[in-house]
Amino acid sequence: MIDVRVQSSVFDVGEEQRYLLAGRCDIGAVVTFTGLVRDVNERPDVQALSLEHYPGMTEAALRDIAEQATSRWPLEGVRIVHRVGRLSPSDPIVMVMVASAHRRAAFDACDFLMDHLKTRAPFWKKEHTASGTYWVSARDSDVRAADRWEEA
Amino acid sequence: MSLTHLNARGEAHMVDVGDKAETQREAVASGRIVMRPDTLALLAEGGLPKGDVLATARIAGIQAAKRTHELIPLCHALLLSKVSVDFRLDEAASCVHVESRCRLAGRTGVEMEALTAVSVACLTLYDMCKAVDKDMTIDGVCLEHKTGGKSGEWHRAAEEVPATREASETPPVGVAAIRVKFLAELRERLDTEEVEVPVASLKSLDVASLKAALEARDSRFAALSAARILCAVDHAMAHDDTTLREGDEVAFFPPVTGG
């Protein structure tokens, strides 16, 4: 039901969806978010990105976020793949795939998962540009995005 | 048993090999360089600033084998018929294994050439990766086997695999300690990857006391008290009041930026 992976190799969204749906006839909606490396971020000439994580905690944090989503929405499956190591612009970096009987739960849960992944999973990006290498700063907008899910 | 490079007076000398029979000789040496897992990942993906690390280290090893006689005082210059240097990336032990095989038809063995090739290949790996990891260690450089010559065939007796760096960093049994890791930008800023703090040096067993003990040890660690710095205890998010137990792994890191 919940599958989380951290890997350096590329992933294939089609293949991930086939695994998620194998033998299932009760799923009516799959929503997938795929994050890609942009060549414009803090500086306009990003040549590469290296991603560091905290092995052990990363997997636990992703699983915890996925469990929160499944307790909040009626989900039939969650798959999260996050890449680490060195990536180039246009490379896929993260995939969050959510399956449910109906679309609304899948859309909302996918949004929730990404907001929390960005603020709670221990990944750090370093950008390599023609003018130097630096660690990417956290964004307040990401924190606000995650905060809006807080239940009153 | 005597040392052939010492003469009757105990002085160093070069052995006269003119009368020795020419035989096919081969020697295999190995060694390894242990590095952080993320350094190994960068190496695997060709992401290091100096470029193709393994190809460069291979050429360095081969060149070094050919010039062994210039480095090791009493070695003969040999016309090697073959030098190979191979690498195996080992994620489990977080290291690169290096193996060199040298061969020639001649009157003297090629184990020094094989050992030199491994050593210089390891040194080149260090040089190529040191921008991102200065903590690498080169170890286990040894002769695996040699064939040919008067002493015939020799193989290293099987032995236990040397402990990985993770294992060797575990505190000795009986010394209660907290392992503290620093990650990403914080690791680079503090120029420290990991330290151990004896439980005995903590006023109380919580994160706030751990920060105080670290700061007492080195003022650089005052940076840990910045509001933006996050903390995890045994892989779960923690705060100043979180209780510690001996053997816990505590990590400090900047705000996360994944996704």
PDB file of C-alpha atoms in Angstrom, chain B residues 48-148:
ATOM      1  CA  LEU B  48      33.048  15.131  -9.107  1.00  0.00           C
ATOM      2  CA  PRO B  49      34.618  18.471 -10.003  1.00  0.00           C
ATOM      3  CA  LYS B  50      37.803  16.987 -11.451  1.00  0.00           C
ATOM      4  CA  GLY B  51      35.977  14.774 -13.973  1.00  0.00           C
ATOM      5  CA  ASP B  52      36.333  11.100 -14.773  1.00  0.00           C
ATOM      6  CA  VAL B  53      37.870   9.871 -11.556  1.00  0.00           C
ATOM      7  CA  LEU B  54      38.257   6.164 -12.271  1.00  0.00           C
ATOM      8  CA  ALA B  55      39.789   6.596 -15.741  1.00  0.00           C
ATOM      9  CA  THR B  56      42.323   9.051 -14.331  1.00  0.00           C
ATOM     10  CA  ALA B  57      43.168   6.825 -11.367  1.00  0.00           C
ATOM     11  CA  ARG B  58      43.617   3.851 -13.697  1.00  0.00           C
ATOM     12  CA  ILE B  59      46.121   5.710 -15.889  1.00  0.00           C
ATOM     13  CA  ALA B  60      47.891   6.988 -12.767  1.00  0.00           C
ATOM     14  CA  GLY B  61      48.229   3.425 -11.435  1.00  0.00           C
ATOM     15  CA  ILE B  62      49.566   2.085 -14.728  1.00  0.00           C
ATOM     16  CA  GLN B  63      52.061   4.946 -15.087  1.00  0.00           C
ATOM     17  CA  ALA B  64      53.198   4.445 -11.488  1.00  0.00           C
ATOM     18  CA  ALA B  65      53.794   0.710 -12.035  1.00  0.00           C
ATOM     19  CA  LYS B  66      56.102   1.535 -14.971  1.00  0.00           C
ATOM     20  CA  ARG B  67      58.074   3.975 -12.807  1.00  0.00           C
ATOM     21  CA  THR B  68      58.319   1.895  -9.642  1.00  0.00           C
ATOM     22  CA  HIS B  69      62.130   1.704  -9.955  1.00  0.00           C
ATOM     23  CA  GLU B  70      62.291   5.508  -9.694  1.00  0.00           C
ATOM     24  CA  LEU B  71      60.374   5.463  -6.419  1.00  0.00           C
ATOM     25  CA  ILE B  72      61.633   2.393  -4.594  1.00  0.00           C
ATOM     26  CA  PRO B  73      65.427   2.675  -4.274  1.00  0.00           C
ATOM     27  CA  LEU B  74      66.549  -0.897  -4.904  1.00  0.00           C
ATOM     28  CA  CYS B  75      63.971  -1.940  -7.470  1.00  0.00           C
ATOM     29  CA  HIS B  76      65.060  -2.874 -10.997  1.00  0.00           C
ATOM     30  CA  ALA B  77      63.567  -1.121 -14.014  1.00  0.00           C
ATOM     31  CA  LEU B  78      61.319  -3.723 -15.593  1.00  0.00           C
ATOM     32  CA  LEU B  79      59.817  -4.101 -19.022  1.00  0.00           C
ATOM     33  CA  LEU B  80      56.316  -5.004 -17.919  1.00  0.00           C
ATOM     34  CA  SER B  81      54.305  -7.015 -20.417  1.00  0.00           C
ATOM     35  CA  LYS B  82      50.998  -6.133 -18.789  1.00  0.00           C
ATOM     36  CA  VAL B  83      49.656  -3.760 -16.145  1.00  0.00           C
ATOM     37  CA  SER B  84      45.981  -3.581 -15.305  1.00  0.00           C
ATOM     38  CA  VAL B  85      44.221  -1.549 -12.639  1.00  0.00           C
ATOM     39  CA  ASP B  86      40.583  -2.333 -11.843  1.00  0.00           C
ATOM     40  CA  PHE B  87      38.063  -0.749  -9.547  1.00  0.00           C
ATOM     41  CA  ARG B  88      35.017  -2.116  -7.775  1.00  0.00           C
ATOM     42  CA  LEU B  89      32.587   0.295  -6.130  1.00  0.00           C
ATOM     43  CA  ASP B  90      31.284  -1.197  -2.890  1.00  0.00           C
ATOM     44  CA  GLU B  91      28.198   0.594  -1.576  1.00  0.00           C
ATOM     45  CA  ALA B  92      27.877  -1.688   1.440  1.00  0.00           C
ATOM     46  CA  ALA B  93      31.355  -0.855   2.752  1.00  0.00           C
ATOM     47  CA  SER B  94      31.266   2.658   1.208  1.00  0.00           C
ATOM     48  CA  CYS B  95      34.607   2.233  -0.501  1.00  0.00           C
ATOM     49  CA  VAL B  96      36.332   1.662  -3.821  1.00  0.00           C
ATOM     50  CA  HIS B  97      38.331  -1.572  -4.064  1.00  0.00           C
ATOM     51  CA  VAL B  98      41.411  -1.270  -6.250  1.00  0.00           C
ATOM     52  CA  GLU B  99      43.189  -4.245  -7.773  1.00  0.00           C
ATOM     53  CA  SER B 100      46.287  -4.245  -9.940  1.00  0.00           C
ATOM     54  CA  ARG B 101      47.791  -7.091 -11.917  1.00  0.00           C
ATOM     55  CA  CYS B 102      51.333  -6.830 -13.309  1.00  0.00           C
ATOM     56  CA  ARG B 103      53.033  -9.365 -15.535  1.00  0.00           C
ATOM     57  CA  LEU B 104      56.366  -9.868 -17.269  1.00  0.00           C
ATOM     58  CA  ALA B 105      58.803 -12.506 -18.457  1.00  0.00           C
ATOM     59  CA  GLY B 106      61.876 -11.681 -16.470  1.00  0.00           C
ATOM     60  CA  ARG B 107      64.293 -12.324 -13.668  1.00  0.00           C
ATOM     61  CA  THR B 108      62.630 -10.400 -10.903  1.00  0.00           C
ATOM     62  CA  GLY B 109      59.191 -10.278  -9.380  1.00  0.00           C
ATOM     63  CA  VAL B 110      56.548  -7.675 -10.080  1.00  0.00           C
ATOM     64  CA  GLU B 111      54.902  -7.404  -6.666  1.00  0.00           C
ATOM     65  CA  MET B 112      56.398  -3.949  -6.023  1.00  0.00           C
ATOM     66  CA  GLU B 113      54.939  -2.746  -9.323  1.00  0.00           C
ATOM     67  CA  ALA B 114      51.487  -4.101  -8.448  1.00  0.00           C
ATOM     68  CA  LEU B 115      51.617  -2.564  -4.939  1.00  0.00           C
ATOM     69  CA  THR B 116      52.791   0.771  -6.344  1.00  0.00           C
ATOM     70  CA  ALA B 117      50.002   0.788  -8.931  1.00  0.00           C
ATOM     71  CA  VAL B 118      47.382   0.196  -6.214  1.00  0.00           C
ATOM     72  CA  SER B 119      48.889   2.834  -3.915  1.00  0.00           C
ATOM     73  CA  VAL B 120      49.091   5.521  -6.572  1.00  0.00           C
ATOM     74  CA  ALA B 121      45.625   4.700  -7.929  1.00  0.00           C
ATOM     75  CA  CYS B 122      44.288   5.138  -4.351  1.00  0.00           C
ATOM     76  CA  LEU B 123      46.199   8.409  -3.939  1.00  0.00           C
ATOM     77  CA  THR B 124      44.783   9.671  -7.226  1.00  0.00           C
ATOM     78  CA  LEU B 125      41.252   8.730  -6.105  1.00  0.00           C
ATOM     79  CA  TYR B 126      41.900  10.719  -2.942  1.00  0.00           C
ATOM     80  CA  ASP B 127      43.153  13.696  -4.940  1.00  0.00           C
ATOM     81  CA  MET B 128      40.165  13.601  -7.294  1.00  0.00           C
ATOM     82  CA  CYS B 129      37.612  13.365  -4.462  1.00  0.00           C
ATOM     83  CA  LYS B 130      39.181  15.466  -1.720  1.00  0.00           C
ATOM     84  CA  ALA B 131      37.216  18.584  -2.671  1.00  0.00           C
ATOM     85  CA  VAL B 132      34.088  16.941  -1.291  1.00  0.00           C
ATOM     86  CA  ASP B 133      35.499  14.498   1.309  1.00  0.00           C
ATOM     87  CA  LYS B 134      38.754  15.009   3.199  1.00  0.00           C
ATOM     88  CA  ASP B 135      37.987  12.215   5.605  1.00  0.00           C
ATOM     89  CA  MET B 136      38.726   9.376   3.188  1.00  0.00           C
ATOM     90  CA  THR B 137      41.133   6.665   4.320  1.00  0.00           C
ATOM     91  CA  ILE B 138      43.315   4.404   2.216  1.00  0.00           C
ATOM     92  CA  ASP B 139      43.796   1.003   3.750  1.00  0.00           C
ATOM     93  CA  GLY B 140      44.365  -2.691   3.232  1.00  0.00           C
ATOM     94  CA  VAL B 141      47.044  -2.249   0.554  1.00  0.00           C
ATOM     95  CA  CYS B 142      48.573  -5.727   0.223  1.00  0.00           C
ATOM     96  CA  LEU B 143      49.881  -8.374  -2.112  1.00  0.00           C
ATOM     97  CA  GLU B 144      47.173 -10.883  -3.016  1.00  0.00           C
ATOM     98  CA  HIS B 145      49.311 -13.385  -4.876  1.00  0.00           C
ATOM     99  CA  LYS B 146      52.389 -13.820  -6.995  1.00  0.00           C
ATOM    100  CA  THR B 147      53.526 -16.516  -9.356  1.00  0.00           C
ATOM    101  CA  GLY B 148      56.825 -17.355 -11.015  1.00  0.00           C
TER     102      GLY B 148
END
